[in-house]
Each structure stands twice: as C-alpha cells, then as structure tokens.
Amino acid sequence: MTSGKKIYLDYNATTPVDPRVVEVMLPYFSERFGNASSDHVFGWEADEAVENSRESISKLVNCKASEITFTSGATEAANIALFGFCKRNRYKGNHIITCKTEHKAILDTMNALENEGFDITYLDVDPEGKIDPEELKNSFKSKTILICLMLANNETGLLHPIAEIQKLAGTSGIKLMCDITQAVGKIPVDLNRLGIDMAVFSSHKLYGPKGAGALYISKKNKPEIDPVVFGGGQEKGLRPGTLNVPAIVGFGKAAEIAFEEMDKEAERVRDLRNEMEELLKEIEDVSINCRDAERLPNTSNITFRNINGTKLLRKLNKLAVSRGSACSSNTLRPSHVLKAMGLSDEEALSSLRISLGRNTNEEDIQQAVEEIREAVKNLKAEVV
C-alpha cells in the first residue's frame, strides 16, 4: 500500500449525506418536531416542509408534486407499485415483462408475484447488457399488463432506452414502470418526457439521508394501484404511517443541490472515470464491461481475468469498491448482472464495480489505480 488513506469508491451503494442537507434536517429533530398529520401549528410547519420537499423532488425529475408519494426507499416503493398495480389490474391479465439484470429489489418482488400466479418473462441481454427491442415486442401477450425495466443499471451503469421502450408499451396499452434510482441526481431524468407510468427512487443515492424514497405515479397515464399497506391514510393511502419529516426534508434539499450542480458534476466525474479506465486498461487481462454503451458518468465495471476476486478485494483493503450490488455483495455468488451478460462465474467473481462521487478527486484515482495495479501484480506473482 502506498498510503494509509481510505478511499470511498462505492457511491452507487450509498452516498455520504451532504453537509448542506444535514444542516436543514437538524431542526426537524428538535424544535420543529411536529407530526405532519397534526392539525396545529407544529403539524402545519412539518407538513409545509414535506410539501416543499415534494416540490423540490418533482422539479429534479420534471413531474408534478402531486405525482410523488413518499416511502422509506426505492425497495418499499417498488413493492407498493408492483403489488398494488398487479392486485388492481389482475382482471386485465397476469403477464409481466422484466429483465434478467434488474436490481434484486425488483427480481425478488417478481418472484413473489410468480408465487401468486403471475406469469413473468425475463428478457435476456447482450454482452453489453442491452435488451433486444424485438425480443421485448415479441414477448407481448394479450394478458401483458406491465413492463418493468430500470433506467440505469446499478452494477454497470448501462442506460436502457426507456423513451423508446415506452413507445412500444404505450402503443400496445401496456403500462411501464422504471427503477430510476441510480440515474436520479447523476444524469437528467425527465419523467414528463419519458412518459412512463410509474417510477421509484431513493434519497441516499443522491447525498440525502437513508430512510426516504419516492414513488412516482403519472397523473396523465393514470395507472391504477390498490393499497397494499394499511393504517392511517397518509400519502393518499398508498403509504400510511407517520412521515419521516427530517429525512424527507433532507431528500428535498438533496434534490435541490442535485438540480443545481448535476451537469457540472457529471462532467467532472466522467473525466475522472475515463482517466481511471484508460490507466486500468494498461493492466494485462483487464476489460471494461459496457465500455462502449451509453452509461452513467460515474460507473465502471471492470473484469480482472485470471485473478481470484476474493483475494483481490482483500488486498484492496483501503479501497471501498464492490463486486456488485450492496444488496447482494456480501454473498459469494457471482453477479447475476454479469452472468446475464455472458461472463463466467470466475469472471464475474473477479469483476469490480467502481463508482465515483462528489468527494472523488484526481489524487484518489491515481492512488486507487496504483493500488489495484500492485494488487494484481502480486496476485499473479503468487500463481507463478
């Protein structure tokens, strides 16, 4: 190791809360502690803060504030949307189309829906993680009620052509739901332009606090959703329970900052990522997954062939990088995303996701590359 400094390069897993976000949250733990549902001055103050945040978040993703429902995160939002939509629309059909590279929050929910009698089609992807629009179109059935595809893949950064997919879905009368969690705050996300029916995302991916998320439901397209959680009637009855006002306030402030700074920040981290990739490509048996595909500006997924991935990760004990989603990276199973793209178990297990963020700088990139290069060299020497 060349330095004792720890470097965080796992911003797709979670982000540190921006100090400006912490500052606006703090009063809502103490003097502005009211319940947003209470009908008195303390409650009115809390409710106003919630609605201000709803406005800020809707501005970031270009939708109406009334189209945003607050949840505890994207996973809860996805469960509410999928189970609520399927429960309400089962009389129309029971077929859903998704993709093999979706986040586990979606795939596990699909598995639960299968257990309730829903027919799920899992689309294949090519070596860059892209779906085939023709395969998607050929998957349509008379009983298809929903397509569920993420905007940006959490492991590779690949961007699906959601606007094109929406046109296919819309002309067939099929609703479209998107997990936009990894994209929001990193690239412009225009829900009005995309024309999708439902979307889910989280605060903690854009320098806001954990414990706050959002479900978008288009008022124009009007997907019908039945409640699946009960008790209290908050958030239009879809997500009852006392609102987490401090987290929602933080979510709103994080959205404001992202709206103002996103374009400049995206350009900065893209330059750093590209520099890092060029340096890492100089290492023997290294390849960048989805390198030539349209992807998030901060995300690299890199395969180190003929290297033991577990040993590599252990040697990089000052670098926070991952072998996949934070929801599944503590297991020894190879990434389902990389497997779907055609990588072998061994290749998937020797692949690292490196995701950059606001605190990443030139020095971090140089040190990270040097430490990765040294670790790979030492591991290869051990094999000889």
C-alpha positions as a Python dict, from the first residue, in 0.01 Angstrom:
ca = {
    (1, 'M'): (0, 0, 0),
    (2, 'T'): (123, 346, -86),
    (3, 'S'): (-90, 533, 165),
    (4, 'G'): (-293, 479, 478),
    (5, 'K'): (-578, 686, 337),
    (6, 'K'): (-909, 508, 288),
    (7, 'I'): (-1080, 591, -43),
    (8, 'Y'): (-1454, 553, -95),
    (9, 'L'): (-1538, 439, -449),
    (10, 'D'): (-1879, 281, -393),
    (11, 'Y'): (-2116, 573, -446),
    (12, 'N'): (-2370, 350, -624),
    (13, 'A'): (-2418, 164, -294),
    (14, 'T'): (-2480, 480, -94),
    (15, 'T'): (-2356, 836, -66),
    (16, 'P'): (-2248, 1044, 234),
    (17, 'V'): (-2511, 1294, 339),
    (18, 'D'): (-2416, 1636, 207),
    (19, 'P'): (-2339, 1878, 500),
    (20, 'R'): (-2590, 2123, 350),
    (21, 'V'): (-2852, 1850, 374),
    (22, 'V'): (-2766, 1774, 737),
    (23, 'E'): (-2797, 2143, 821),
    (24, 'V'): (-3155, 2174, 700),
    (25, 'M'): (-3256, 1842, 861),
    (26, 'L'): (-3137, 1918, 1215),
    (27, 'P'): (-3422, 2150, 1327),
    (28, 'Y'): (-3678, 1880, 1240),
    (29, 'F'): (-3534, 1652, 1507),
    (30, 'S'): (-3584, 1913, 1780),
    (31, 'E'): (-3772, 2245, 1770),
    (32, 'R'): (-3967, 2156, 1452),
    (33, 'F'): (-4051, 1803, 1560),
    (34, 'G'): (-4422, 1808, 1474),
    (35, 'N'): (-4616, 1526, 1311),
    (36, 'A'): (-4701, 1634, 956),
    (37, 'S'): (-5056, 1500, 1006),
    (38, 'S'): (-5128, 1701, 1321),
    (39, 'D'): (-5380, 1983, 1288),
    (40, 'H'): (-5196, 2252, 1483),
    (41, 'V'): (-4903, 2489, 1431),
    (42, 'F'): (-4636, 2222, 1486),
    (43, 'G'): (-4804, 1988, 1241),
    (44, 'W'): (-4866, 2262, 986),
    (45, 'E'): (-4499, 2357, 998),
    (46, 'A'): (-4392, 1994, 940),
    (47, 'D'): (-4648, 1948, 662),
    (48, 'E'): (-4527, 2264, 486),
    (49, 'A'): (-4169, 2130, 497),
    (50, 'V'): (-4283, 1799, 349),
    (51, 'E'): (-4468, 1972, 66),
    (52, 'N'): (-4170, 2198, -6),
    (53, 'S'): (-3956, 1887, -40),
    (54, 'R'): (-4214, 1728, -267),
    (55, 'E'): (-4187, 2033, -492),
    (56, 'S'): (-3806, 2019, -498),
    (57, 'I'): (-3800, 1649, -583),
    (58, 'S'): (-4063, 1687, -855),
    (59, 'K'): (-3858, 1970, -1008),
    (60, 'L'): (-3549, 1745, -1024),
    (61, 'V'): (-3734, 1472, -1217),
    (62, 'N'): (-3976, 1707, -1401),
    (63, 'C'): (-4314, 1592, -1281),
    (64, 'K'): (-4599, 1733, -1075),
    (65, 'A'): (-4551, 1743, -700),
    (66, 'S'): (-4882, 1561, -658),
    (67, 'E'): (-4735, 1267, -854),
    (68, 'I'): (-4478, 1197, -580),
    (69, 'T'): (-4559, 963, -290),
    (70, 'F'): (-4303, 940, -11),
    (71, 'T'): (-4181, 598, 107),
    (72, 'S'): (-3890, 467, 312),
    (73, 'G'): (-3690, 397, -3),
    (74, 'A'): (-3699, 258, -355),
    (75, 'T'): (-3746, -103, -240),
    (76, 'E'): (-4064, -20, -49),
    (77, 'A'): (-4181, 199, -337),
    (78, 'A'): (-4128, -88, -582),
    (79, 'N'): (-4325, -328, -363),
    (80, 'I'): (-4613, -83, -328),
    (81, 'A'): (-4618, -16, -701),
    (82, 'L'): (-4583, -375, -823),
    (83, 'F'): (-4814, -545, -576),
    (84, 'G'): (-5063, -256, -584),
    (85, 'F'): (-5075, -242, -962),
    (86, 'C'): (-5095, -618, -1007),
    (87, 'K'): (-5365, -652, -743),
    (88, 'R'): (-5578, -384, -910),
    (89, 'N'): (-5525, -498, -1270),
    (90, 'R'): (-5524, -875, -1241),
    (91, 'Y'): (-5862, -887, -1410),
    (92, 'K'): (-5693, -749, -1725),
    (93, 'G'): (-5414, -1007, -1729),
    (94, 'N'): (-5133, -1164, -1531),
    (95, 'H'): (-4828, -1126, -1756),
    (96, 'I'): (-4534, -901, -1667),
    (97, 'I'): (-4212, -842, -1864),
    (98, 'T'): (-3886, -756, -1689),
    (99, 'C'): (-3515, -818, -1744),
    (100, 'K'): (-3257, -1057, -1602),
    (101, 'T'): (-3031, -767, -1498),
    (102, 'E'): (-3281, -582, -1280),
    (103, 'H'): (-3198, -498, -918),
    (104, 'K'): (-3279, -766, -660),
    (105, 'A'): (-3550, -539, -520),
    (106, 'I'): (-3736, -593, -845),
    (107, 'L'): (-3638, -955, -914),
    (108, 'D'): (-3731, -1074, -565),
    (109, 'T'): (-4066, -897, -591),
    (110, 'M'): (-4123, -1062, -929),
    (111, 'N'): (-4050, -1398, -768),
    (112, 'A'): (-4314, -1325, -504),
    (113, 'L'): (-4563, -1232, -777),
    (114, 'E'): (-4485, -1557, -959),
    (115, 'N'): (-4575, -1741, -640),
    (116, 'E'): (-4913, -1565, -655),
    (117, 'G'): (-4978, -1690, -1008),
    (118, 'F'): (-4835, -1413, -1224),
    (119, 'D'): (-4655, -1505, -1545),
    (120, 'I'): (-4315, -1330, -1565),
    (121, 'T'): (-4096, -1302, -1875),
    (122, 'Y'): (-3730, -1228, -1801),
    (123, 'L'): (-3562, -1070, -2105),
    (124, 'D'): (-3208, -1169, -2199),
    (125, 'V'): (-2935, -911, -2255),
    (126, 'D'): (-2639, -897, -2492),
    (127, 'P'): (-2272, -879, -2377),
    (128, 'E'): (-2313, -506, -2312),
    (129, 'G'): (-2624, -559, -2101),
    (130, 'K'): (-2868, -429, -2363),
    (131, 'I'): (-3207, -583, -2427),
    (132, 'D'): (-3330, -656, -2779),
    (133, 'P'): (-3635, -437, -2857),
    (134, 'E'): (-3759, -708, -3093),
    (135, 'E'): (-3744, -968, -2818),
    (136, 'L'): (-3935, -728, -2595),
    (137, 'K'): (-4200, -673, -2862),
    (138, 'N'): (-4225, -1046, -2932),
    (139, 'S'): (-4282, -1105, -2560),
    (140, 'F'): (-4611, -913, -2562),
    (141, 'K'): (-4917, -1125, -2491),
    (142, 'S'): (-5286, -1048, -2475),
    (143, 'K'): (-5254, -1075, -2096),
    (144, 'T'): (-4948, -848, -2063),
    (145, 'I'): (-5025, -568, -1817),
    (146, 'L'): (-4683, -430, -1724),
    (147, 'I'): (-4321, -387, -1835),
    (148, 'C'): (-4074, -324, -1553),
    (149, 'L'): (-3724, -207, -1654),
    (150, 'M'): (-3461, 3, -1480),
    (151, 'L'): (-3331, 323, -1637),
    (152, 'A'): (-2969, 277, -1524),
    (153, 'N'): (-2813, -49, -1412),
    (154, 'N'): (-2668, -30, -1064),
    (155, 'E'): (-2370, -256, -1141),
    (156, 'T'): (-2259, -149, -1490),
    (157, 'G'): (-2420, 193, -1529),
    (158, 'L'): (-2581, 86, -1858),
    (159, 'L'): (-2875, 304, -1965),
    (160, 'H'): (-3179, 135, -2119),
    (161, 'P'): (-3358, 333, -2396),
    (162, 'I'): (-3665, 389, -2180),
    (163, 'A'): (-3826, 651, -2408),
    (164, 'E'): (-3823, 401, -2698),
    (165, 'I'): (-3950, 122, -2477),
    (166, 'Q'): (-4233, 344, -2358),
    (167, 'K'): (-4346, 397, -2717),
    (168, 'L'): (-4361, 21, -2769),
    (169, 'A'): (-4551, -26, -2445),
    (170, 'G'): (-4786, 267, -2495),
    (171, 'T'): (-4899, 165, -2842),
    (172, 'S'): (-4984, -179, -2701),
    (173, 'G'): (-5170, -44, -2399),
    (174, 'I'): (-4913, -186, -2158),
    (175, 'K'): (-4803, 15, -1855),
    (176, 'L'): (-4433, 81, -1790),
    (177, 'M'): (-4263, 102, -1450),
    (178, 'C'): (-3899, 207, -1407),
    (179, 'D'): (-3647, 186, -1127),
    (180, 'I'): (-3471, 519, -1177),
    (181, 'T'): (-3275, 503, -850),
    (182, 'Q'): (-2923, 505, -992),
    (183, 'A'): (-2994, 772, -1252),
    (184, 'V'): (-3159, 1044, -1042),
    (185, 'G'): (-2906, 1306, -941),
    (186, 'K'): (-2638, 1171, -1177),
    (187, 'I'): (-2798, 1247, -1514),
    (188, 'P'): (-3108, 1445, -1619),
    (189, 'V'): (-3424, 1240, -1563),
    (190, 'D'): (-3733, 1391, -1724),
    (191, 'L'): (-4036, 1186, -1625),
    (192, 'N'): (-4266, 1402, -1831),
    (193, 'R'): (-4060, 1339, -2147),
    (194, 'L'): (-4008, 969, -2076),
    (195, 'G'): (-4383, 924, -2048),
    (196, 'I'): (-4357, 627, -1812),
    (197, 'D'): (-4638, 530, -1576),
    (198, 'M'): (-4456, 459, -1250),
    (199, 'A'): (-4105, 511, -1116),
    (200, 'V'): (-3917, 453, -790),
    (201, 'F'): (-3603, 613, -644),
    (202, 'S'): (-3420, 682, -317),
    (203, 'S'): (-3273, 974, -126),
    (204, 'H'): (-2950, 809, -14),
    (205, 'K'): (-2822, 766, -370),
    (206, 'L'): (-2807, 1146, -420),
    (207, 'Y'): (-2642, 1264, -96),
    (208, 'G'): (-2962, 1264, 106),
    (209, 'P'): (-3038, 1053, 415),
    (210, 'K'): (-3131, 688, 422),
    (211, 'G'): (-3492, 612, 507),
    (212, 'A'): (-3659, 829, 242),
    (213, 'G'): (-3769, 733, -109),
    (214, 'A'): (-4030, 819, -366),
    (215, 'L'): (-4290, 652, -582),
    (216, 'Y'): (-4392, 845, -894),
    (217, 'I'): (-4736, 773, -1040),
    (218, 'S'): (-4827, 954, -1361),
    (219, 'K'): (-5148, 1157, -1339),
    (220, 'K'): (-5160, 1173, -1717),
    (221, 'N'): (-5135, 798, -1776),
    (222, 'K'): (-5326, 709, -1457),
    (223, 'P'): (-5202, 360, -1369),
    (224, 'E'): (-5447, 219, -1117),
    (225, 'I'): (-5294, 98, -790),
    (226, 'D'): (-5463, -60, -490),
    (227, 'P'): (-5319, -4, -142),
    (228, 'V'): (-5117, -295, -6),
    (229, 'V'): (-5029, -131, 329),
    (230, 'F'): (-5297, -3, 564),
    (231, 'G'): (-5337, 221, 867),
    (232, 'G'): (-5357, 600, 878),
    (233, 'G'): (-5426, 712, 523),
    (234, 'Q'): (-5113, 924, 479),
    (235, 'E'): (-4968, 971, 130),
    (236, 'K'): (-5302, 928, -44),
    (237, 'G'): (-5349, 599, 139),
    (238, 'L'): (-5069, 427, -53),
    (239, 'R'): (-4804, 458, 217),
    (240, 'P'): (-4975, 508, 553),
    (241, 'G'): (-4779, 580, 868),
    (242, 'T'): (-4618, 884, 1027),
    (243, 'L'): (-4397, 1061, 776),
    (244, 'N'): (-4022, 1072, 840),
    (245, 'V'): (-4012, 1451, 823),
    (246, 'P'): (-3638, 1504, 884),
    (247, 'A'): (-3545, 1251, 612),
    (248, 'I'): (-3798, 1395, 367),
    (249, 'V'): (-3664, 1746, 431),
    (250, 'G'): (-3314, 1613, 363),
    (251, 'F'): (-3435, 1439, 48),
    (252, 'G'): (-3577, 1768, -76),
    (253, 'K'): (-3257, 1961, -8),
    (254, 'A'): (-3050, 1688, -177),
    (255, 'A'): (-3276, 1721, -482),
    (256, 'E'): (-3227, 2099, -487),
    (257, 'I'): (-2850, 2062, -481),
    (258, 'A'): (-2854, 1794, -750),
    (259, 'F'): (-3071, 2012, -973),
    (260, 'E'): (-2822, 2297, -948),
    (261, 'E'): (-2494, 2105, -963),
    (262, 'M'): (-2563, 1781, -1154),
    (263, 'D'): (-2446, 1878, -1503),
    (264, 'K'): (-2111, 2014, -1390),
    (265, 'E'): (-2055, 1724, -1152),
    (266, 'A'): (-2141, 1465, -1419),
    (267, 'E'): (-1877, 1612, -1649),
    (268, 'R'): (-1617, 1613, -1371),
    (269, 'V'): (-1669, 1250, -1263),
    (270, 'R'): (-1691, 1130, -1624),
    (271, 'D'): (-1346, 1275, -1686),
    (272, 'L'): (-1210, 1104, -1374),
    (273, 'R'): (-1374, 774, -1466),
    (274, 'N'): (-1238, 783, -1820),
    (275, 'E'): (-890, 860, -1691),
    (276, 'M'): (-913, 572, -1444),
    (277, 'E'): (-1030, 329, -1711),
    (278, 'E'): (-751, 426, -1950),
    (279, 'L'): (-496, 357, -1678),
    (280, 'L'): (-654, 29, -1571),
    (281, 'K'): (-670, -96, -1931),
    (282, 'E'): (-291, -100, -1929),
    (283, 'I'): (-305, -395, -1687),
    (284, 'E'): (-293, -734, -1856),
    (285, 'D'): (-623, -928, -1883),
    (286, 'V'): (-840, -629, -1786),
    (287, 'S'): (-1162, -537, -1965),
    (288, 'I'): (-1424, -268, -1904),
    (289, 'N'): (-1780, -401, -1911),
    (290, 'C'): (-2027, -190, -2111),
    (291, 'R'): (-1742, 42, -2204),
    (292, 'D'): (-1888, 137, -2544),
    (293, 'A'): (-2251, 151, -2429),
    (294, 'E'): (-2438, 457, -2308),
    (295, 'R'): (-2395, 451, -1931),
    (296, 'L'): (-2380, 658, -1614),
    (297, 'P'): (-2086, 902, -1599),
    (298, 'N'): (-1959, 778, -1263),
    (299, 'T'): (-1970, 399, -1303),
    (300, 'S'): (-1711, 144, -1411),
    (301, 'N'): (-1743, -234, -1402),
    (302, 'I'): (-1408, -396, -1457),
    (303, 'T'): (-1316, -762, -1504),
    (304, 'F'): (-970, -880, -1395),
    (305, 'R'): (-927, -1216, -1567),
    (306, 'N'): (-709, -1492, -1422),
    (307, 'I'): (-732, -1329, -1079),
    (308, 'N'): (-901, -1457, -762),
    (309, 'G'): (-1163, -1190, -696),
    (310, 'T'): (-1186, -1253, -323),
    (311, 'K'): (-810, -1221, -279),
    (312, 'L'): (-810, -906, -491),
    (313, 'L'): (-1079, -745, -278),
    (314, 'R'): (-891, -837, 42),
    (315, 'K'): (-571, -679, -88),
    (316, 'L'): (-761, -361, -170),
    (317, 'N'): (-849, -313, 196),
    (318, 'K'): (-812, 66, 181),
    (319, 'L'): (-1043, 98, -120),
    (320, 'A'): (-1421, 83, -90),
    (321, 'V'): (-1518, -96, -412),
    (322, 'S'): (-1767, -378, -465),
    (323, 'R'): (-1833, -693, -665),
    (324, 'G'): (-2195, -597, -734),
    (325, 'S'): (-2499, -453, -565),
    (326, 'A'): (-2473, -368, -196),
    (327, 'C'): (-2788, -575, -151),
    (328, 'S'): (-2608, -893, -255),
    (329, 'S'): (-2233, -828, -247),
    (330, 'N'): (-2186, -996, 91),
    (331, 'T'): (-2256, -1332, -72),
    (332, 'L'): (-2005, -1536, -270),
    (333, 'R'): (-2243, -1582, -559),
    (334, 'P'): (-2137, -1424, -888),
    (335, 'S'): (-2322, -1114, -1004),
    (336, 'H'): (-2646, -1207, -1177),
    (337, 'V'): (-2600, -898, -1396),
    (338, 'L'): (-2260, -1004, -1529),
    (339, 'K'): (-2373, -1365, -1565),
    (340, 'A'): (-2666, -1248, -1780),
    (341, 'M'): (-2415, -1059, -1995),
    (342, 'G'): (-2229, -1382, -2066),
    (343, 'L'): (-1944, -1370, -1816),
    (344, 'S'): (-1842, -1695, -1649),
    (345, 'D'): (-1872, -1744, -1274),
    (346, 'E'): (-1498, -1694, -1240),
    (347, 'E'): (-1501, -1375, -1448),
    (348, 'A'): (-1800, -1233, -1262),
    (349, 'L'): (-1637, -1304, -926),
    (350, 'S'): (-1319, -1128, -1039),
    (351, 'S'): (-1504, -814, -1152),
    (352, 'L'): (-1521, -491, -952),
    (353, 'R'): (-1773, -210, -960),
    (354, 'I'): (-1606, 126, -905),
    (355, 'S'): (-1845, 418, -869),
    (356, 'L'): (-1723, 775, -822),
    (357, 'G'): (-1889, 1065, -646),
    (358, 'R'): (-1865, 1424, -524),
    (359, 'N'): (-1571, 1361, -293),
    (360, 'T'): (-1365, 1170, -550),
    (361, 'N'): (-1063, 1364, -677),
    (362, 'E'): (-761, 1319, -903),
    (363, 'E'): (-542, 1200, -616),
    (364, 'D'): (-797, 932, -525),
    (365, 'I'): (-799, 799, -881),
    (366, 'Q'): (-420, 789, -903),
    (367, 'Q'): (-387, 611, -569),
    (368, 'A'): (-669, 366, -644),
    (369, 'V'): (-517, 271, -981),
    (370, 'E'): (-173, 227, -827),
    (371, 'E'): (-308, 3, -551),
    (372, 'I'): (-515, -205, -793),
    (373, 'R'): (-216, -243, -1026),
    (374, 'E'): (7, -352, -735),
    (375, 'A'): (-251, -595, -601),
    (376, 'V'): (-299, -760, -940),
    (377, 'K'): (77, -786, -990),
    (378, 'N'): (124, -953, -651),
    (379, 'L'): (-162, -1198, -706),
    (380, 'K'): (-27, -1301, -1044),
    (381, 'A'): (318, -1348, -892),
    (382, 'E'): (170, -1582, -631),
    (383, 'V'): (33, -1807, -906),
    (384, 'V'): (363, -1841, -1092),
}
